[in-house]
XYZ file of N, CA and C in Angstrom:
735
model
N 5.917 -34.091 -56.534
C 5.091 -35.259 -56.262
C 3.631 -34.968 -56.559
N 3.150 -33.791 -56.187
C 1.747 -33.468 -56.421
C 1.631 -32.395 -57.478
N 0.577 -32.483 -58.322
C 0.309 -31.468 -59.323
C -0.539 -30.387 -58.669
N 0.090 -29.457 -58.017
C -0.708 -28.478 -57.285
C 0.025 -27.160 -57.209
N -0.700 -26.069 -57.489
C -0.199 -24.738 -57.239
C -1.111 -24.085 -56.217
N -0.731 -22.895 -55.765
C -1.479 -22.242 -54.695
C -2.937 -22.016 -55.109
N -3.838 -22.145 -54.173
C -5.277 -21.934 -54.345
C -5.970 -23.036 -55.131
N -5.257 -24.070 -55.553
C -5.916 -25.203 -56.179
C -6.520 -26.097 -55.097
N -7.584 -26.811 -55.437
C -8.182 -27.703 -54.435
C -7.209 -28.785 -53.988
N -7.258 -29.078 -52.715
C -6.425 -30.138 -52.160
C -7.307 -31.347 -51.860
N -6.742 -32.536 -52.052
C -7.503 -33.751 -51.790
C -7.970 -33.786 -50.335
N -9.222 -34.171 -50.091
C -9.692 -34.274 -48.704
C -8.947 -35.334 -47.900
N -8.344 -36.321 -48.573
C -7.534 -37.296 -47.833
C -6.345 -36.594 -47.200
N -5.674 -35.741 -47.976
C -4.529 -35.006 -47.448
C -4.975 -33.973 -46.419
N -6.112 -33.336 -46.650
C -6.629 -32.372 -45.672
C -6.867 -33.052 -44.325
N -7.562 -34.180 -44.346
C -7.860 -34.883 -43.091
C -6.584 -35.379 -42.424
N -5.612 -35.815 -43.221
C -4.340 -36.250 -42.644
C -3.632 -35.079 -41.972
N -3.618 -33.911 -42.626
C -2.967 -32.743 -42.041
C -3.627 -32.338 -40.727
N -4.957 -32.362 -40.695
C -5.666 -32.025 -39.458
C -5.352 -33.027 -38.351
N -5.297 -34.292 -38.721
C -4.990 -35.338 -37.751
C -3.581 -35.170 -37.196
N -2.619 -34.917 -38.084
C -1.233 -34.772 -37.645
C -1.042 -33.499 -36.832
N -1.773 -32.448 -37.174
C -1.676 -31.216 -36.388
C -2.135 -31.464 -34.956
N -3.208 -32.233 -34.801
C -3.690 -32.559 -33.455
C -2.747 -33.517 -32.739
N -2.168 -34.427 -33.501
C -1.353 -35.489 -32.915
C 0.078 -35.034 -32.627
N 0.656 -34.252 -33.560
C 2.061 -33.874 -33.458
C 2.271 -32.413 -33.103
N 1.281 -31.565 -33.363
C 1.455 -30.135 -33.170
C 2.152 -29.499 -34.360
N 2.289 -28.180 -34.320
C 2.890 -27.432 -35.427
C 4.398 -27.266 -35.281
N 4.919 -27.394 -34.103
C 6.337 -27.113 -33.865
C 7.193 -28.318 -34.220
N 8.327 -28.048 -34.877
C 9.284 -29.098 -35.253
C 8.589 -30.239 -35.992
N 7.701 -29.878 -36.909
C 6.889 -30.892 -37.573
C 7.734 -31.842 -38.404
N 8.744 -31.304 -39.096
C 9.587 -32.169 -39.924
C 10.253 -33.252 -39.080
N 10.784 -32.851 -37.929
C 11.447 -33.817 -37.054
C 10.455 -34.833 -36.512
N 9.290 -34.373 -36.129
C 8.279 -35.281 -35.583
C 7.788 -36.262 -36.645
N 7.654 -35.791 -37.884
C 7.265 -36.697 -38.964
C 8.349 -37.724 -39.235
N 9.597 -37.292 -39.156
C 10.706 -38.231 -39.364
C 10.718 -39.320 -38.299
N 10.212 -38.996 -37.117
C 10.185 -39.983 -36.036
C 9.085 -41.026 -36.232
N 8.099 -40.719 -37.079
C 7.041 -41.689 -37.364
C 7.567 -42.767 -38.299
N 7.298 -44.019 -37.999
C 7.642 -45.084 -38.937
C 6.689 -45.025 -40.129
N 7.085 -45.656 -41.233
C 6.189 -45.727 -42.386
C 4.899 -46.455 -42.031
N 4.996 -47.451 -41.164
C 3.796 -48.180 -40.742
C 2.816 -47.252 -40.023
N 3.330 -46.431 -39.101
C 2.467 -45.518 -38.353
C 1.908 -44.421 -39.250
N 2.755 -43.879 -40.130
C 2.289 -42.824 -41.023
C 1.190 -43.346 -41.939
N 1.364 -44.551 -42.472
C 0.332 -45.078 -43.363
C -0.967 -45.364 -42.603
N -0.857 -45.785 -41.364
C -2.065 -46.018 -40.562
C -2.881 -44.727 -40.452
N -2.198 -43.595 -40.280
C -2.891 -42.307 -40.246
C -3.503 -41.985 -41.613
N -2.773 -42.302 -42.690
C -3.292 -42.052 -44.038
C -4.550 -42.879 -44.287
N -4.509 -44.149 -43.894
C -5.671 -45.023 -44.095
C -6.879 -44.509 -43.318
N -6.644 -44.013 -42.107
C -7.756 -43.462 -41.331
C -8.321 -42.219 -42.012
N -7.433 -41.357 -42.518
C -7.893 -40.152 -43.216
C -8.738 -40.519 -44.430
N -8.316 -41.535 -45.182
C -9.074 -41.966 -46.359
C -10.425 -42.550 -45.967
N -10.477 -43.215 -44.818
C -11.732 -43.851 -44.390
C -12.812 -42.836 -44.052
N -12.418 -41.594 -43.804
C -13.396 -40.572 -43.423
C -14.312 -40.185 -44.573
N -14.010 -40.654 -45.794
C -14.926 -40.417 -46.909
C -16.278 -41.085 -46.657
N -16.303 -42.072 -45.762
C -17.543 -42.786 -45.452
C -18.211 -42.272 -44.177
N -17.697 -41.188 -43.623
C -18.165 -40.722 -42.314
C -19.364 -39.788 -42.393
N -19.681 -39.299 -43.582
C -20.767 -38.347 -43.720
C -20.339 -36.901 -43.558
N -19.078 -36.660 -43.207
C -18.589 -35.294 -43.071
C -18.215 -34.740 -44.443
N -17.921 -33.452 -44.507
C -17.517 -32.823 -45.766
C -16.226 -33.470 -46.255
N -16.295 -34.080 -47.419
C -15.117 -34.750 -47.970
C -14.952 -34.299 -49.416
N -14.756 -32.991 -49.575
C -14.584 -32.405 -50.896
C -13.212 -31.755 -50.994
N -12.700 -31.704 -52.209
C -11.429 -31.028 -52.451
C -11.630 -29.521 -52.311
N -10.683 -28.859 -51.670
C -10.791 -27.420 -51.454
C -9.419 -26.859 -51.102
N -9.193 -25.564 -51.374
C -7.934 -24.949 -50.949
C -7.877 -24.862 -49.427
N -6.714 -25.140 -48.876
C -6.526 -25.030 -47.421
C -5.165 -24.388 -47.154
N -5.030 -23.095 -47.428
C -3.721 -22.455 -47.266
C -3.177 -22.547 -45.846
N -4.074 -22.653 -44.864
C -3.620 -22.743 -43.473
C -2.933 -24.069 -43.166
N -3.084 -25.042 -44.070
C -2.454 -26.351 -43.873
C -1.299 -26.592 -44.836
N -0.946 -25.571 -45.625
C 0.078 -25.770 -46.655
C 1.399 -26.259 -46.069
N 1.801 -25.704 -44.928
C 3.090 -26.084 -44.359
C 3.078 -27.533 -43.885
N 1.936 -27.997 -43.391
C 1.842 -29.393 -42.957
C 1.835 -30.317 -44.167
N 1.071 -29.941 -45.191
C 1.013 -30.764 -46.401
C 2.385 -30.883 -47.049
N 3.126 -29.773 -47.099
C 4.465 -29.811 -47.692
C 5.381 -30.729 -46.895
N 5.279 -30.670 -45.568
C 6.106 -31.537 -44.726
C 5.729 -33.004 -44.911
N 4.436 -33.287 -45.043
C 3.977 -34.666 -45.242
C 4.497 -35.219 -46.562
N 4.362 -34.449 -47.636
C 4.787 -34.934 -48.947
C 6.302 -35.090 -49.015
N 7.032 -34.216 -48.315
C 8.482 -34.376 -48.245
C 8.835 -35.644 -47.485
N 8.185 -35.868 -46.349
C 8.427 -37.094 -45.572
C 8.087 -38.334 -46.391
N 7.017 -38.259 -47.146
C 6.598 -39.388 -47.964
C 7.661 -39.740 -48.996
N 8.293 -38.737 -49.556
C 9.261 -38.966 -50.630
C 10.547 -39.611 -50.142
N 10.780 -39.614 -48.826
C 12.041 -40.127 -48.299
C 11.955 -41.564 -47.801
N 10.760 -42.149 -47.793
C 10.604 -43.499 -47.259
C 9.988 -44.446 -48.257
N 9.670 -45.633 -47.801
C 9.124 -46.666 -48.680
C 7.740 -46.307 -49.205
N 7.003 -45.455 -48.488
C 5.664 -45.079 -48.940
C 5.702 -44.242 -50.208
N 6.843 -43.640 -50.487
C 6.982 -42.847 -51.700
C 7.401 -43.657 -52.909
N 7.652 -44.948 -52.718
C 8.014 -45.829 -53.831
C 6.765 -46.089 -54.664
N 6.775 -45.630 -55.898
C 5.573 -45.733 -56.727
C 5.562 -46.970 -57.617
N 6.568 -47.820 -57.504
C 6.603 -49.027 -58.330
C 5.628 -50.073 -57.788
N 5.159 -50.919 -58.677
C 4.296 -52.037 -58.273
C 5.197 -53.219 -57.954
N 5.267 -53.564 -56.683
C 6.234 -54.553 -56.227
C 5.584 -55.917 -56.019
N 6.357 -56.946 -56.257
C 5.980 -58.309 -55.885
C 6.823 -58.688 -54.677
N 6.190 -59.252 -53.608
C 4.815 -59.735 -53.538
C 3.819 -58.636 -53.205
N 2.537 -58.969 -53.438
C 1.408 -58.141 -53.059
C 0.554 -58.898 -52.037
N -0.331 -58.159 -51.383
C -1.253 -58.751 -50.412
C -2.648 -58.832 -51.024
N -3.341 -59.933 -50.720
C -4.713 -60.103 -51.214
C -5.542 -60.820 -50.158
N -6.679 -60.252 -49.807
C -7.637 -60.921 -48.931
C -8.659 -61.647 -49.797
N -8.955 -62.900 -49.442
C -9.915 -63.685 -50.222
C -10.407 -64.856 -49.394
N -11.502 -65.462 -49.856
C -12.056 -66.629 -49.176
C -11.248 -67.882 -49.470
N -10.587 -67.922 -50.628
C -9.745 -69.071 -50.960
C -8.562 -68.601 -51.789
N -7.584 -69.489 -51.951
C -6.324 -69.105 -52.572
C -6.412 -68.971 -54.083
N -7.329 -69.669 -54.715
C -7.385 -69.691 -56.174
C -8.125 -68.468 -56.698
N -7.433 -67.572 -57.413
C -8.128 -66.393 -57.949
C -9.132 -66.799 -59.021
N -10.247 -66.126 -59.014
C -11.239 -66.372 -60.053
C -10.771 -65.737 -61.363
N -11.410 -66.107 -62.444
C -11.118 -65.490 -63.727
C -11.511 -64.017 -63.686
N -10.618 -63.173 -64.155
C -10.899 -61.737 -64.164
C -11.695 -61.383 -65.413
N -12.843 -60.788 -65.219
C -13.689 -60.330 -66.318
C -14.180 -58.934 -65.957
N -13.517 -57.934 -66.515
C -13.752 -56.550 -66.120
C -14.986 -55.990 -66.815
N -15.751 -55.216 -66.057
C -16.913 -54.517 -66.602
C -16.920 -53.092 -66.061
N -17.658 -52.231 -66.742
C -17.801 -50.850 -66.289
C -18.949 -50.763 -65.294
N -18.687 -50.063 -64.188
C -19.668 -49.990 -63.123
C -20.487 -48.720 -63.162
N -21.111 -48.365 -62.051
C -21.934 -47.156 -61.970
C -21.076 -45.903 -61.982
N -21.735 -44.757 -61.905
C -21.022 -43.480 -61.989
C -20.018 -43.316 -60.853
N -20.358 -43.787 -59.675
C -19.468 -43.640 -58.530
C -19.551 -44.900 -57.684
N -18.433 -45.426 -57.239
C -17.075 -44.962 -57.457
C -16.535 -45.387 -58.820
N -15.451 -44.739 -59.239
C -14.856 -45.076 -60.531
C -13.860 -46.218 -60.333
N -14.405 -47.433 -60.241
C -13.595 -48.639 -60.036
C -14.045 -49.709 -61.025
N -13.111 -50.555 -61.473
C -13.479 -51.610 -62.423
C -14.203 -52.764 -61.735
N -15.397 -53.053 -62.171
C -16.144 -54.193 -61.649
C -15.487 -55.476 -62.148
N -15.283 -56.435 -61.240
C -14.717 -57.720 -61.625
C -13.209 -57.800 -61.592
N -12.537 -56.725 -61.191
C -11.074 -56.738 -61.122
C -10.598 -57.589 -59.945
N -9.357 -58.041 -60.018
C -8.678 -58.680 -58.889
C -7.917 -57.589 -58.148
N -8.146 -57.481 -56.851
C -7.551 -56.388 -56.077
C -6.420 -56.896 -55.189
N -5.310 -56.169 -55.207
C -4.206 -56.424 -54.288
C -3.757 -55.095 -53.691
N -2.959 -55.178 -52.651
C -2.329 -53.991 -52.075
C -0.908 -54.357 -51.693
N -0.108 -53.343 -51.435
C 1.281 -53.582 -51.055
C 1.381 -53.901 -49.567
N 2.504 -54.493 -49.202
C 2.794 -54.755 -47.794
C 3.558 -53.581 -47.198
N 3.230 -53.228 -45.969
C 4.030 -52.286 -45.201
C 5.294 -52.981 -44.713
N 6.299 -52.224 -44.268
C 7.533 -52.850 -43.786
C 7.322 -53.890 -42.692
N 6.274 -53.728 -41.863
C 6.040 -54.689 -40.782
C 5.222 -55.901 -41.223
N 4.920 -55.984 -42.533
C 4.193 -57.134 -43.052
C 2.689 -56.975 -43.093
N 2.180 -55.809 -42.688
C 0.746 -55.543 -42.734
C 0.334 -55.146 -44.145
N -0.814 -55.638 -44.585
C -1.360 -55.198 -45.866
C -1.846 -53.760 -45.750
N -1.602 -52.962 -46.786
C -2.096 -51.588 -46.775
C -3.623 -51.527 -46.846
N -4.259 -52.640 -47.153
C -5.715 -52.698 -47.198
C -6.298 -53.236 -45.891
N -5.462 -53.562 -44.907
C -5.942 -54.263 -43.720
C -7.100 -53.534 -43.039
N -6.984 -52.206 -42.857
C -8.012 -51.474 -42.103
C -9.323 -51.425 -42.884
N -9.236 -51.280 -44.198
C -10.441 -51.327 -45.012
C -11.069 -52.707 -45.013
N -10.233 -53.737 -45.017
C -10.724 -55.116 -44.987
C -11.521 -55.381 -43.718
N -10.974 -54.994 -42.582
C -11.652 -55.243 -41.311
C -12.962 -54.470 -41.225
N -12.962 -53.241 -41.756
C -14.175 -52.428 -41.697
C -15.257 -52.955 -42.625
N -14.861 -53.469 -43.791
C -15.847 -53.871 -44.800
C -16.241 -55.338 -44.698
N -15.261 -56.204 -44.393
C -15.525 -57.644 -44.423
C -15.356 -58.327 -43.072
N -14.775 -57.633 -42.084
C -14.512 -58.278 -40.814
C -13.268 -59.152 -40.882
N -13.078 -60.029 -39.884
C -11.842 -60.810 -39.792
C -11.888 -62.158 -40.499
N -12.921 -62.428 -41.290
C -13.141 -63.789 -41.778
C -12.260 -64.186 -42.961
N -11.912 -63.242 -43.822
C -11.183 -63.623 -45.029
C -9.688 -63.786 -44.743
N -9.069 -64.723 -45.446
C -7.652 -65.039 -45.281
C -6.795 -64.027 -46.045
N -5.650 -63.692 -45.471
C -4.664 -62.870 -46.166
C -3.712 -63.780 -46.924
N -3.565 -63.516 -48.225
C -2.668 -64.293 -49.074
C -1.540 -63.406 -49.594
N -0.399 -64.030 -49.814
C 0.725 -63.372 -50.464
C 0.714 -63.736 -51.938
N 0.711 -62.722 -52.785
C 0.650 -62.912 -54.232
C 1.997 -62.529 -54.829
N 2.662 -63.494 -55.440
C 3.904 -63.211 -56.151
C 3.642 -63.301 -57.647
N 4.373 -62.505 -58.399
C 4.181 -62.452 -59.847
C 5.418 -61.808 -60.464
N 5.451 -61.762 -61.792
C 6.559 -61.141 -62.511
C 6.172 -59.713 -62.874
N 6.671 -58.712 -62.137
C 6.270 -57.332 -62.434
C 6.788 -56.828 -63.769
N 7.869 -57.421 -64.276
C 8.432 -56.944 -65.540
C 7.537 -57.278 -66.723
N 6.653 -58.254 -66.559
C 5.782 -58.635 -67.658
C 4.409 -58.008 -67.595
N 4.217 -57.036 -66.702
C 2.892 -56.449 -66.497
C 2.811 -55.056 -67.112
N 1.702 -54.791 -67.773
C 1.430 -53.461 -68.334
C 0.630 -52.681 -67.290
N 1.315 -51.793 -66.588
C 0.723 -51.126 -65.423
C 0.604 -49.625 -65.677
N -0.562 -49.087 -65.389
C -0.748 -47.635 -65.382
C -0.742 -47.189 -63.923
N 0.089 -46.191 -63.613
C 0.253 -45.734 -62.237
C -0.442 -44.399 -62.025
N -1.297 -44.339 -61.015
C -1.927 -43.078 -60.612
C -1.163 -42.550 -59.408
N -0.346 -41.535 -59.673
C 0.495 -40.958 -58.639
C 0.122 -39.504 -58.357
N -0.827 -38.972 -59.142
C -1.202 -37.565 -59.041
C -2.552 -37.364 -59.720
N -3.198 -36.215 -59.505
C -4.456 -35.952 -60.211
C -4.309 -36.001 -61.726
N -3.204 -35.479 -62.251
C -3.034 -35.464 -63.706
C -2.899 -36.869 -64.273
N -2.362 -37.797 -63.495
C -2.288 -39.189 -63.958
C -3.690 -39.747 -64.177
N -4.574 -39.496 -63.217
C -5.948 -39.972 -63.381
C -6.607 -39.294 -64.577
N -6.335 -38.008 -64.757
C -6.867 -37.308 -65.916
C -6.399 -37.920 -67.220
N -5.145 -38.342 -67.272
C -4.628 -38.989 -68.488
C -5.296 -40.337 -68.720
N -5.562 -41.067 -67.650
C -6.223 -42.363 -67.797
C -7.632 -42.182 -68.362
N -8.360 -41.199 -67.849
C -9.707 -40.926 -68.355
C -9.651 -40.450 -69.803
N -8.686 -39.599 -70.115
C -8.560 -39.080 -71.478
C -8.249 -40.195 -72.465
N -7.442 -41.145 -72.031
C -7.057 -42.249 -72.918
C -8.198 -43.246 -73.112
N -8.970 -43.473 -72.048
C -10.066 -44.465 -72.112
C -11.347 -43.831 -71.561
N -11.961 -42.919 -72.302
C -13.080 -42.152 -71.741
C -14.425 -42.850 -71.873
N -15.268 -42.569 -70.920
C -16.694 -42.851 -71.030
C -17.421 -41.824 -70.177
N -18.701 -41.665 -70.424
C -19.495 -40.691 -69.686
C -20.606 -41.413 -68.944
N -20.792 -41.023 -67.679
C -21.856 -41.617 -66.872
C -22.417 -40.552 -65.949
N -23.710 -40.295 -66.054
C -24.371 -39.284 -65.226
C -23.688 -37.923 -65.330
N -23.218 -37.596 -66.540
C -22.597 -36.304 -66.762
C -21.159 -36.200 -66.316
N -20.585 -37.296 -65.854
C -19.192 -37.288 -65.399
C -18.315 -38.028 -66.393
N -17.081 -37.549 -66.534
C -16.096 -38.280 -67.321
C -15.463 -39.337 -66.431
N -15.368 -40.556 -66.949
C -14.826 -41.666 -66.183
C -13.950 -42.545 -67.063
N -13.352 -43.538 -66.439
C -12.550 -44.517 -67.170
C -13.467 -45.572 -67.772
N -13.270 -45.867 -69.045
C -13.912 -47.031 -69.656
C -12.991 -48.220 -69.394
N -13.312 -48.974 -68.368
C -12.416 -50.038 -67.915
C -12.325 -51.181 -68.916
N -13.379 -51.428 -69.658
C -13.312 -52.504 -70.653
C -12.335 -52.146 -71.764
N -12.290 -50.872 -72.134
C -11.305 -50.440 -73.129
C -9.905 -50.427 -72.537
N -9.775 -49.983 -71.293
C -8.463 -49.973 -70.648
C -7.878 -51.374 -70.575
N -8.744 -52.369 -70.362
C -8.278 -53.758 -70.246
C -7.723 -54.295 -71.557
N -8.006 -53.627 -72.664
C -7.432 -54.057 -73.938
C -5.940 -53.747 -74.006
N -5.496 -52.741 -73.242
C -4.098 -52.309 -73.290
C -3.336 -52.552 -71.995
N -4.052 -52.616 -70.874
C -3.404 -52.640 -69.567
C -3.708 -53.927 -68.819
N -2.741 -54.329 -67.986
C -2.966 -55.448 -67.075
C -3.436 -54.979 -65.708
N -3.042 -53.774 -65.321
C -3.357 -53.308 -63.969
C -3.305 -51.794 -63.899
N -4.044 -51.240 -62.935
C -3.963 -49.823 -62.590
C -3.607 -49.742 -61.113
N -2.523 -49.037 -60.823
C -1.966 -48.982 -59.474
C -2.144 -47.579 -58.908
N -2.887 -47.459 -57.811
C -2.990 -46.203 -57.071
C -1.939 -46.219 -55.974
N -0.970 -45.334 -56.063
C 0.116 -45.278 -55.093
C -0.327 -44.543 -53.830
N 0.524 -44.566 -52.819
C 0.234 -43.794 -51.608
C 0.190 -42.296 -51.923
N 1.180 -41.742 -52.669
C 1.050 -40.332 -53.054
C -0.211 -40.058 -53.872
N -0.604 -41.004 -54.723
C -1.829 -40.831 -55.492
C -3.064 -40.809 -54.612
N -3.110 -41.693 -53.617
C -4.226 -41.712 -52.669
C -4.326 -40.380 -51.938
N -3.179 -39.821 -51.580
C -3.153 -38.578 -50.815
C -3.488 -37.350 -51.651
N -3.109 -37.346 -52.921
C -3.214 -36.113 -53.707
C -4.281 -36.142 -54.791
N -4.710 -37.327 -55.236
C -5.640 -37.404 -56.367
C -7.067 -37.728 -55.963
N -7.246 -38.337 -54.811
C -8.577 -38.810 -54.425
C -9.538 -37.649 -54.199
N -10.702 -37.703 -54.857
C -11.756 -36.689 -54.737
C -11.350 -35.328 -55.308
N -10.305 -35.273 -56.122
C -9.891 -34.009 -56.734
C -10.437 -33.943 -58.161
N -11.291 -32.975 -58.489
C -11.810 -32.863 -59.854
C -10.691 -32.536 -60.842
N -10.707 -33.224 -61.973
C -9.707 -33.028 -63.022
C -10.442 -32.753 -64.327
N -10.047 -31.684 -65.004
C -10.664 -31.364 -66.289
C -10.015 -32.196 -67.390
N -10.852 -32.824 -68.206
C -10.391 -33.610 -69.349
C -11.154 -33.146 -70.589
N -10.717 -33.559 -71.786
C -11.475 -33.201 -72.994
C -12.899 -33.749 -72.994
N -13.183 -34.676 -72.085
C -14.490 -35.337 -72.052
C -15.344 -34.882 -70.873
N -14.868 -33.879 -70.145
C -15.591 -33.378 -68.986
C -14.766 -33.522 -67.716
N -15.386 -33.229 -66.599
C -14.698 -33.302 -65.309
C -14.707 -34.730 -64.782
N -13.532 -35.190 -64.373
C -13.380 -36.543 -63.829
C -12.939 -36.443 -62.375
N -13.453 -37.332 -61.533
C -13.090 -37.344 -60.117
C -12.884 -38.780 -59.662
N -11.692 -39.072 -59.188
C -11.381 -40.407 -58.671
C -12.010 -40.572 -57.293
N -12.847 -41.586 -57.131
C -13.487 -41.835 -55.841
C -13.501 -43.331 -55.548
N -13.657 -43.657 -54.264
C -13.925 -45.032 -53.865
C -12.724 -45.929 -53.682
N -11.519 -45.437 -53.927
C -10.321 -46.251 -53.691
C -9.880 -45.953 -52.262
N -10.056 -46.890 -51.369
C -9.885 -46.624 -49.938
C -8.456 -46.786 -49.437
N -7.563 -47.253 -50.283
C -6.203 -47.550 -49.832
C -5.268 -47.562 -51.032
N -3.967 -47.586 -50.750
C -3.017 -47.917 -51.818
C -3.416 -49.285 -52.329
N -3.613 -49.410 -53.613
C -4.120 -50.677 -54.131
C -3.901 -50.771 -55.625
N -4.048 -51.994 -56.122
C -3.923 -52.264 -57.552
C -5.138 -53.037 -58.019
N -5.769 -52.522 -59.059
C -6.869 -53.221 -59.718
C -6.294 -53.970 -60.913
N -6.318 -55.297 -60.831
C -5.806 -56.125 -61.916
C -6.927 -56.360 -62.926
N -6.692 -55.930 -64.153
C -7.654 -56.113 -65.235
C -7.453 -57.451 -65.926
N -6.289 -58.050 -65.679
C -5.972 -59.423 -66.086
C -5.165 -60.036 -64.953
N -5.182 -61.337 -64.823
C -4.379 -61.976 -63.778
C -2.904 -61.668 -63.997
N -2.146 -61.429 -62.924
C -0.723 -61.142 -63.059
C 0.017 -62.313 -63.703
N 1.068 -62.026 -64.474
C 1.841 -63.112 -65.081
C 2.609 -63.906 -64.028
N 2.691 -65.217 -64.236
C 3.410 -66.117 -63.323
C 2.890 -65.966 -61.891
N 1.581 -65.927 -61.775
C 0.924 -65.715 -60.482
C 1.100 -66.923 -59.570
N 1.435 -66.640 -58.315
C 1.484 -67.683 -57.286
C 0.902 -67.101 -56.003
N -0.033 -67.812 -55.399
C -0.720 -67.337 -54.200
C -0.510 -68.312 -53.055
N -0.057 -67.798 -51.915
C 0.163 -68.634 -50.732
C -0.424 -67.938 -49.505
N -0.928 -68.700 -48.532
C -1.438 -68.080 -47.302
C -0.333 -67.328 -46.572
N -0.675 -66.180 -46.025
C 0.281 -65.377 -45.279
C 0.211 -65.757 -43.810
N 1.349 -66.086 -43.241
C 1.416 -66.396 -41.814
C 2.193 -65.295 -41.125
N 1.644 -64.828 -39.985
C 2.301 -63.737 -39.259
C 2.421 -64.106 -37.789
């Protein structure tokens, strides 16, 4: 699941999750305790770990051999449940002020974060019907925006999936640009070939803030706070309805 060998830097999202789970579950019988966590609860911990990038604490990739056993247990647990499903599924969740999506017009943004300006953003639903972006939404926008259910035809979409650091490296290599000495994605070029870029839960855990060497320099994925999809074009056969819970 992860492109990692011993002594390689580990994503700070996974580091923070391991520290959180060690405090919450302890070291003993970790596999069993992780199995007892629902996917909803496990993802809530993942979302909190990702949110710590905004806390001002050290949020850099680094080797953490003392956490290897916890990280291995987490990634194994992830692979056995719905959070390990890397496909882009319909329906998706979208928070917005109104139901009608605006026209998507992608532009390249600043050096950090490496996100497409003007994209339409969606996230997947957890088994309990919660959007995977819910915690980020409340922190950034508050409770005012409506949650919509977005249905579309996934078979007609050209999707690039970021499931590991090397996936992000391939995306940068395929559509490179340089900004402030960093290698990044040229989103306007990517939009010529792709409809969407999907960051999976494993990708959020293993690729975020991890430097990747490319032919164009070092690239680092930053600023994606949750499992999410950046739509570079509107999804085919798009239908948006208010979500009632």
